[in-house]
Amino acid sequence: MGVGEGKSIGEWFGPNTVAQVLKKLALFDEWNSLAVYVSMDNTVVIEDIKKMCCVLPVGADTADESPPASLTASNQCKGPSTMCPAWKPLLLIVPLRLGINQINPVYIEAFKECFKMPQSLGALGGKPNNAYYFIGFLGKKGWIASCHVEIYSIRPICADGCAACLFSTGLGGDP
């Protein structure tokens, strides 16, 4: 899958490349029941998501049939209906750049708020060849899983838990 994104085997995949590969994997896996939507330019198009998530009846000709145009924001929130009998779960990926060498402090509180949503799966970020999967916050401490090493437990990024060191270039030491 990485070859389609211009990446060779063993080459580092940045967060956007990971998002595009996940989207392709979801499309090509016939057993998959997950819709993956990658927002472009920080824009989420609700109509596109409805089309991706609507599961057509087994007898539907997928080349000719698409989800009914009458699906609106108000009735789509009610879940499956006669117009769209079932919905696929959605993985919504919003690629963002929150800073150049480190996160802009303006974004830290909003970033932390994202982890309060029960639907949040975390955030992937970092710099080339040094990415981290952010899985949450506890107070001022950020929690990460390193994409580079196998670990059996998680720990705070830095001992004092200050927001500045959470996103410093060195991320407060060896993860």
PDB file of N, CA and C in Angstrom, residues 95-166:
ATOM      1  N   PRO A  95      -6.078  15.290   9.066  1.00  0.00           N
ATOM      2  CA  PRO A  95      -4.655  15.642   9.112  1.00  0.00           C
ATOM      3  C   PRO A  95      -4.478  17.138   9.377  1.00  0.00           C
ATOM      4  N   LEU A  96      -3.697  17.469  10.390  1.00  0.00           N
ATOM      5  CA  LEU A  96      -3.446  18.863  10.761  1.00  0.00           C
ATOM      6  C   LEU A  96      -1.968  19.075  11.022  1.00  0.00           C
ATOM      7  N   ARG A  97      -1.513  20.277  10.840  1.00  0.00           N
ATOM      8  CA  ARG A  97      -0.169  20.666  11.274  1.00  0.00           C
ATOM      9  C   ARG A  97      -0.377  21.720  12.346  1.00  0.00           C
ATOM     10  N   LEU A  98       0.007  21.387  13.557  1.00  0.00           N
ATOM     11  CA  LEU A  98      -0.217  22.290  14.689  1.00  0.00           C
ATOM     12  C   LEU A  98       1.020  23.103  15.048  1.00  0.00           C
ATOM     13  N   GLY A  99       2.053  22.996  14.256  1.00  0.00           N
ATOM     14  CA  GLY A  99       3.277  23.750  14.494  1.00  0.00           C
ATOM     15  C   GLY A  99       4.346  23.312  13.516  1.00  0.00           C
ATOM     16  N   ILE A 100       5.484  23.978  13.539  1.00  0.00           N
ATOM     17  CA  ILE A 100       6.580  23.622  12.637  1.00  0.00           C
ATOM     18  C   ILE A 100       7.547  22.670  13.340  1.00  0.00           C
ATOM     19  N   ASN A 101       8.326  23.155  14.295  1.00  0.00           N
ATOM     20  CA  ASN A 101       9.262  22.304  15.031  1.00  0.00           C
ATOM     21  C   ASN A 101       8.662  21.750  16.312  1.00  0.00           C
ATOM     22  N   GLN A 102       7.648  22.384  16.808  1.00  0.00           N
ATOM     23  CA  GLN A 102       6.916  21.917  17.986  1.00  0.00           C
ATOM     24  C   GLN A 102       5.513  22.491  17.894  1.00  0.00           C
ATOM     25  N   ILE A 103       4.606  21.945  18.699  1.00  0.00           N
ATOM     26  CA  ILE A 103       3.229  22.421  18.644  1.00  0.00           C
ATOM     27  C   ILE A 103       3.164  23.868  19.111  1.00  0.00           C
ATOM     28  N   ASN A 104       2.367  24.651  18.422  1.00  0.00           N
ATOM     29  CA  ASN A 104       2.129  26.033  18.823  1.00  0.00           C
ATOM     30  C   ASN A 104       1.345  25.986  20.136  1.00  0.00           C
ATOM     31  N   PRO A 105       1.807  26.651  21.186  1.00  0.00           N
ATOM     32  CA  PRO A 105       1.126  26.603  22.487  1.00  0.00           C
ATOM     33  C   PRO A 105      -0.351  26.990  22.427  1.00  0.00           C
ATOM     34  N   VAL A 106      -0.734  27.753  21.429  1.00  0.00           N
ATOM     35  CA  VAL A 106      -2.136  28.145  21.265  1.00  0.00           C
ATOM     36  C   VAL A 106      -3.035  26.918  21.107  1.00  0.00           C
ATOM     37  N   TYR A 107      -2.514  25.824  20.534  1.00  0.00           N
ATOM     38  CA  TYR A 107      -3.319  24.643  20.240  1.00  0.00           C
ATOM     39  C   TYR A 107      -3.365  23.622  21.371  1.00  0.00           C
ATOM     40  N   ILE A 108      -2.532  23.751  22.378  1.00  0.00           N
ATOM     41  CA  ILE A 108      -2.392  22.689  23.380  1.00  0.00           C
ATOM     42  C   ILE A 108      -3.701  22.379  24.098  1.00  0.00           C
ATOM     43  N   GLU A 109      -4.393  23.372  24.607  1.00  0.00           N
ATOM     44  CA  GLU A 109      -5.639  23.101  25.346  1.00  0.00           C
ATOM     45  C   GLU A 109      -6.704  22.485  24.444  1.00  0.00           C
ATOM     46  N   ALA A 110      -6.835  22.985  23.212  1.00  0.00           N
ATOM     47  CA  ALA A 110      -7.811  22.414  22.279  1.00  0.00           C
ATOM     48  C   ALA A 110      -7.434  20.976  21.923  1.00  0.00           C
ATOM     49  N   PHE A 111      -6.133  20.719  21.763  1.00  0.00           N
ATOM     50  CA  PHE A 111      -5.652  19.372  21.474  1.00  0.00           C
ATOM     51  C   PHE A 111      -6.013  18.424  22.617  1.00  0.00           C
ATOM     52  N   LYS A 112      -5.805  18.879  23.845  1.00  0.00           N
ATOM     53  CA  LYS A 112      -6.139  18.065  25.010  1.00  0.00           C
ATOM     54  C   LYS A 112      -7.638  17.795  25.085  1.00  0.00           C
ATOM     55  N   GLU A 113      -8.454  18.766  24.686  1.00  0.00           N
ATOM     56  CA  GLU A 113      -9.912  18.598  24.712  1.00  0.00           C
ATOM     57  C   GLU A 113     -10.366  17.468  23.792  1.00  0.00           C
ATOM     58  N   CYS A 114      -9.668  17.272  22.682  1.00  0.00           N
ATOM     59  CA  CYS A 114     -10.047  16.211  21.742  1.00  0.00           C
ATOM     60  C   CYS A 114     -10.046  14.838  22.405  1.00  0.00           C
ATOM     61  N   PHE A 115      -9.164  14.642  23.360  1.00  0.00           N
ATOM     62  CA  PHE A 115      -9.059  13.344  24.021  1.00  0.00           C
ATOM     63  C   PHE A 115     -10.188  13.100  25.017  1.00  0.00           C
ATOM     64  N   LYS A 116     -10.978  14.114  25.313  1.00  0.00           N
ATOM     65  CA  LYS A 116     -12.116  13.956  26.220  1.00  0.00           C
ATOM     66  C   LYS A 116     -13.313  13.330  25.515  1.00  0.00           C
ATOM     67  N   MET A 117     -13.307  13.359  24.193  1.00  0.00           N
ATOM     68  CA  MET A 117     -14.402  12.739  23.451  1.00  0.00           C
ATOM     69  C   MET A 117     -14.246  11.223  23.528  1.00  0.00           C
ATOM     70  N   PRO A 118     -15.296  10.510  23.927  1.00  0.00           N
ATOM     71  CA  PRO A 118     -15.169   9.054  24.036  1.00  0.00           C
ATOM     72  C   PRO A 118     -14.873   8.376  22.695  1.00  0.00           C
ATOM     73  N   GLN A 119     -15.185   9.049  21.602  1.00  0.00           N
ATOM     74  CA  GLN A 119     -14.944   8.480  20.279  1.00  0.00           C
ATOM     75  C   GLN A 119     -13.511   8.688  19.798  1.00  0.00           C
ATOM     76  N   SER A 120     -12.717   9.464  20.500  1.00  0.00           N
ATOM     77  CA  SER A 120     -11.361   9.778  20.056  1.00  0.00           C
ATOM     78  C   SER A 120     -10.477   8.539  20.093  1.00  0.00           C
ATOM     79  N   LEU A 121      -9.735   8.337  19.013  1.00  0.00           N
ATOM     80  CA  LEU A 121      -8.790   7.226  18.947  1.00  0.00           C
ATOM     81  C   LEU A 121      -7.357   7.684  19.153  1.00  0.00           C
ATOM     82  N   GLY A 122      -7.169   8.989  19.350  1.00  0.00           N
ATOM     83  CA  GLY A 122      -5.832   9.511  19.582  1.00  0.00           C
ATOM     84  C   GLY A 122      -5.353  10.361  18.431  1.00  0.00           C
ATOM     85  N   ALA A 123      -4.063  10.636  18.438  1.00  0.00           N
ATOM     86  CA  ALA A 123      -3.462  11.487  17.412  1.00  0.00           C
ATOM     87  C   ALA A 123      -2.066  10.980  17.096  1.00  0.00           C
ATOM     88  N   LEU A 124      -1.726  11.037  15.832  1.00  0.00           N
ATOM     89  CA  LEU A 124      -0.401  10.647  15.382  1.00  0.00           C
ATOM     90  C   LEU A 124       0.353  11.913  15.024  1.00  0.00           C
ATOM     91  N   GLY A 125       1.550  12.064  15.533  1.00  0.00           N
ATOM     92  CA  GLY A 125       2.305  13.277  15.240  1.00  0.00           C
ATOM     93  C   GLY A 125       3.771  13.110  15.563  1.00  0.00           C
ATOM     94  N   GLY A 126       4.509  14.139  15.298  1.00  0.00           N
ATOM     95  CA  GLY A 126       5.943  14.124  15.544  1.00  0.00           C
ATOM     96  C   GLY A 126       6.672  14.777  14.400  1.00  0.00           C
ATOM     97  N   LYS A 127       7.830  14.234  14.089  1.00  0.00           N
ATOM     98  CA  LYS A 127       8.626  14.750  12.979  1.00  0.00           C
ATOM     99  C   LYS A 127       9.167  13.544  12.219  1.00  0.00           C
ATOM    100  N   PRO A 128       9.708  13.738  11.014  1.00  0.00           N
ATOM    101  CA  PRO A 128      10.181  12.595  10.232  1.00  0.00           C
ATOM    102  C   PRO A 128      11.101  11.672  11.027  1.00  0.00           C
ATOM    103  N   ASN A 129      10.809  10.400  10.925  1.00  0.00           N
ATOM    104  CA  ASN A 129      11.539   9.323  11.594  1.00  0.00           C
ATOM    105  C   ASN A 129      11.461   9.391  13.114  1.00  0.00           C
ATOM    106  N   ASN A 130      10.529  10.144  13.646  1.00  0.00           N
ATOM    107  CA  ASN A 130      10.361  10.255  15.093  1.00  0.00           C
ATOM    108  C   ASN A 130       8.908  10.625  15.405  1.00  0.00           C
ATOM    109  N   ALA A 131       7.999   9.692  15.132  1.00  0.00           N
ATOM    110  CA  ALA A 131       6.580   9.962  15.334  1.00  0.00           C
ATOM    111  C   ALA A 131       6.094   9.294  16.616  1.00  0.00           C
ATOM    112  N   TYR A 132       5.017   9.830  17.148  1.00  0.00           N
ATOM    113  CA  TYR A 132       4.406   9.295  18.359  1.00  0.00           C
ATOM    114  C   TYR A 132       2.906   9.204  18.175  1.00  0.00           C
ATOM    115  N   TYR A 133       2.323   8.235  18.868  1.00  0.00           N
ATOM    116  CA  TYR A 133       0.880   8.093  18.884  1.00  0.00           C
ATOM    117  C   TYR A 133       0.414   8.596  20.244  1.00  0.00           C
ATOM    118  N   PHE A 134      -0.250   9.740  20.249  1.00  0.00           N
ATOM    119  CA  PHE A 134      -0.742  10.344  21.487  1.00  0.00           C
ATOM    120  C   PHE A 134      -2.065   9.677  21.840  1.00  0.00           C
ATOM    121  N   ILE A 135      -2.147   9.111  23.030  1.00  0.00           N
ATOM    122  CA  ILE A 135      -3.358   8.385  23.396  1.00  0.00           C
ATOM    123  C   ILE A 135      -4.170   9.073  24.475  1.00  0.00           C
ATOM    124  N   GLY A 136      -3.657  10.119  25.069  1.00  0.00           N
ATOM    125  CA  GLY A 136      -4.459  10.835  26.047  1.00  0.00           C
ATOM    126  C   GLY A 136      -3.639  11.717  26.954  1.00  0.00           C
ATOM    127  N   PHE A 137      -4.351  12.336  27.866  1.00  0.00           N
ATOM    128  CA  PHE A 137      -3.748  13.222  28.859  1.00  0.00           C
ATOM    129  C   PHE A 137      -4.324  12.878  30.214  1.00  0.00           C
ATOM    130  N   LEU A 138      -3.515  13.014  31.227  1.00  0.00           N
ATOM    131  CA  LEU A 138      -3.956  12.897  32.601  1.00  0.00           C
ATOM    132  C   LEU A 138      -3.415  14.130  33.299  1.00  0.00           C
ATOM    133  N   GLY A 139      -4.299  15.088  33.543  1.00  0.00           N
ATOM    134  CA  GLY A 139      -3.857  16.374  34.068  1.00  0.00           C
ATOM    135  C   GLY A 139      -3.016  17.076  33.024  1.00  0.00           C
ATOM    136  N   LYS A 140      -1.788  17.417  33.402  1.00  0.00           N
ATOM    137  CA  LYS A 140      -0.877  18.071  32.456  1.00  0.00           C
ATOM    138  C   LYS A 140       0.011  17.078  31.727  1.00  0.00           C
ATOM    139  N   LYS A 141      -0.094  15.802  32.075  1.00  0.00           N
ATOM    140  CA  LYS A 141       0.793  14.800  31.489  1.00  0.00           C
ATOM    141  C   LYS A 141       0.177  14.203  30.231  1.00  0.00           C
ATOM    142  N   GLY A 142       0.982  14.176  29.176  1.00  0.00           N
ATOM    143  CA  GLY A 142       0.564  13.535  27.939  1.00  0.00           C
ATOM    144  C   GLY A 142       1.015  12.087  27.939  1.00  0.00           C
ATOM    145  N   TRP A 143       0.222  11.213  27.357  1.00  0.00           N
ATOM    146  CA  TRP A 143       0.545   9.795  27.291  1.00  0.00           C
ATOM    147  C   TRP A 143       0.713   9.410  25.833  1.00  0.00           C
ATOM    148  N   ILE A 144       1.804   8.705  25.541  1.00  0.00           N
ATOM    149  CA  ILE A 144       2.096   8.320  24.169  1.00  0.00           C
ATOM    150  C   ILE A 144       2.408   6.835  24.087  1.00  0.00           C
ATOM    151  N   ALA A 145       2.268   6.324  22.883  1.00  0.00           N
ATOM    152  CA  ALA A 145       2.785   5.006  22.546  1.00  0.00           C
ATOM    153  C   ALA A 145       3.783   5.254  21.426  1.00  0.00           C
ATOM    154  N   SER A 146       4.976   4.772  21.582  1.00  0.00           N
ATOM    155  CA  SER A 146       5.995   4.978  20.557  1.00  0.00           C
ATOM    156  C   SER A 146       5.728   4.044  19.391  1.00  0.00           C
ATOM    157  N   CYS A 147       5.828   4.575  18.205  1.00  0.00           N
ATOM    158  CA  CYS A 147       5.645   3.773  16.996  1.00  0.00           C
ATOM    159  C   CYS A 147       6.911   3.007  16.647  1.00  0.00           C
ATOM    160  N   HIS A 148       7.989   3.230  17.388  1.00  0.00           N
ATOM    161  CA  HIS A 148       9.291   2.701  17.014  1.00  0.00           C
ATOM    162  C   HIS A 148       9.741   1.508  17.841  1.00  0.00           C
ATOM    163  N   VAL A 149       9.186   1.338  19.009  1.00  0.00           N
ATOM    164  CA  VAL A 149       9.624   0.248  19.871  1.00  0.00           C
ATOM    165  C   VAL A 149       8.409  -0.474  20.437  1.00  0.00           C
ATOM    166  N   GLU A 150       8.602  -1.748  20.731  1.00  0.00           N
ATOM    167  CA  GLU A 150       7.547  -2.516  21.372  1.00  0.00           C
ATOM    168  C   GLU A 150       7.599  -2.206  22.864  1.00  0.00           C
ATOM    169  N   ILE A 151       6.456  -1.807  23.416  1.00  0.00           N
ATOM    170  CA  ILE A 151       6.401  -1.495  24.839  1.00  0.00           C
ATOM    171  C   ILE A 151       5.253  -2.266  25.469  1.00  0.00           C
ATOM    172  N   TYR A 152       5.390  -2.535  26.737  1.00  0.00           N
ATOM    173  CA  TYR A 152       4.381  -3.304  27.441  1.00  0.00           C
ATOM    174  C   TYR A 152       3.543  -2.451  28.371  1.00  0.00           C
ATOM    175  N   SER A 153       3.897  -1.190  28.514  1.00  0.00           N
ATOM    176  CA  SER A 153       3.100  -0.266  29.312  1.00  0.00           C
ATOM    177  C   SER A 153       3.363   1.140  28.800  1.00  0.00           C
ATOM    178  N   ILE A 154       2.517   2.064  29.219  1.00  0.00           N
ATOM    179  CA  ILE A 154       2.706   3.451  28.807  1.00  0.00           C
ATOM    180  C   ILE A 154       3.129   4.268  30.009  1.00  0.00           C
ATOM    181  N   ARG A 155       3.732   5.401  29.747  1.00  0.00           N
ATOM    182  CA  ARG A 155       4.172   6.268  30.834  1.00  0.00           C
ATOM    183  C   ARG A 155       4.096   7.716  30.362  1.00  0.00           C
ATOM    184  N   PRO A 156       4.109   8.651  31.286  1.00  0.00           N
ATOM    185  CA  PRO A 156       4.064  10.057  30.869  1.00  0.00           C
ATOM    186  C   PRO A 156       5.305  10.425  30.069  1.00  0.00           C
ATOM    187  N   ILE A 157       5.146  11.407  29.203  1.00  0.00           N
ATOM    188  CA  ILE A 157       6.255  11.833  28.355  1.00  0.00           C
ATOM    189  C   ILE A 157       7.390  12.413  29.182  1.00  0.00           C
ATOM    190  N   CYS A 158       7.071  13.185  30.205  1.00  0.00           N
ATOM    191  CA  CYS A 158       8.133  13.743  31.040  1.00  0.00           C
ATOM    192  C   CYS A 158       7.669  13.774  32.492  1.00  0.00           C
ATOM    193  N   ALA A 159       8.604  13.733  33.377  1.00  0.00           N
ATOM    194  CA  ALA A 159       8.301  13.599  34.800  1.00  0.00           C
ATOM    195  C   ALA A 159       7.522  14.774  35.368  1.00  0.00           C
ATOM    196  N   ASP A 160       7.880  15.995  34.978  1.00  0.00           N
ATOM    197  CA  ASP A 160       7.183  17.134  35.581  1.00  0.00           C
ATOM    198  C   ASP A 160       5.852  17.433  34.898  1.00  0.00           C
ATOM    199  N   GLY A 161       5.593  16.834  33.726  1.00  0.00           N
ATOM    200  CA  GLY A 161       4.291  16.926  33.086  1.00  0.00           C
ATOM    201  C   GLY A 161       3.919  18.283  32.535  1.00  0.00           C
ATOM    202  N   CYS A 162       4.880  19.192  32.412  1.00  0.00           N
ATOM    203  CA  CYS A 162       4.530  20.519  31.903  1.00  0.00           C
ATOM    204  C   CYS A 162       4.159  20.435  30.429  1.00  0.00           C
ATOM    205  N   ALA A 163       3.199  21.246  30.023  1.00  0.00           N
ATOM    206  CA  ALA A 163       2.723  21.212  28.645  1.00  0.00           C
ATOM    207  C   ALA A 163       3.830  21.541  27.653  1.00  0.00           C
ATOM    208  N   ALA A 164       4.759  22.413  28.030  1.00  0.00           N
ATOM    209  CA  ALA A 164       5.820  22.807  27.102  1.00  0.00           C
ATOM    210  C   ALA A 164       6.706  21.622  26.741  1.00  0.00           C
ATOM    211  N   CYS A 165       7.020  20.769  27.724  1.00  0.00           N
ATOM    212  CA  CYS A 165       7.915  19.666  27.396  1.00  0.00           C
ATOM    213  C   CYS A 165       7.185  18.538  26.682  1.00  0.00           C
ATOM    214  N   LEU A 166       5.859  18.521  26.767  1.00  0.00           N
ATOM    215  CA  LEU A 166       5.117  17.490  26.058  1.00  0.00           C
ATOM    216  C   LEU A 166       5.359  17.569  24.560  1.00  0.00           C
TER     217      LEU A 166
END
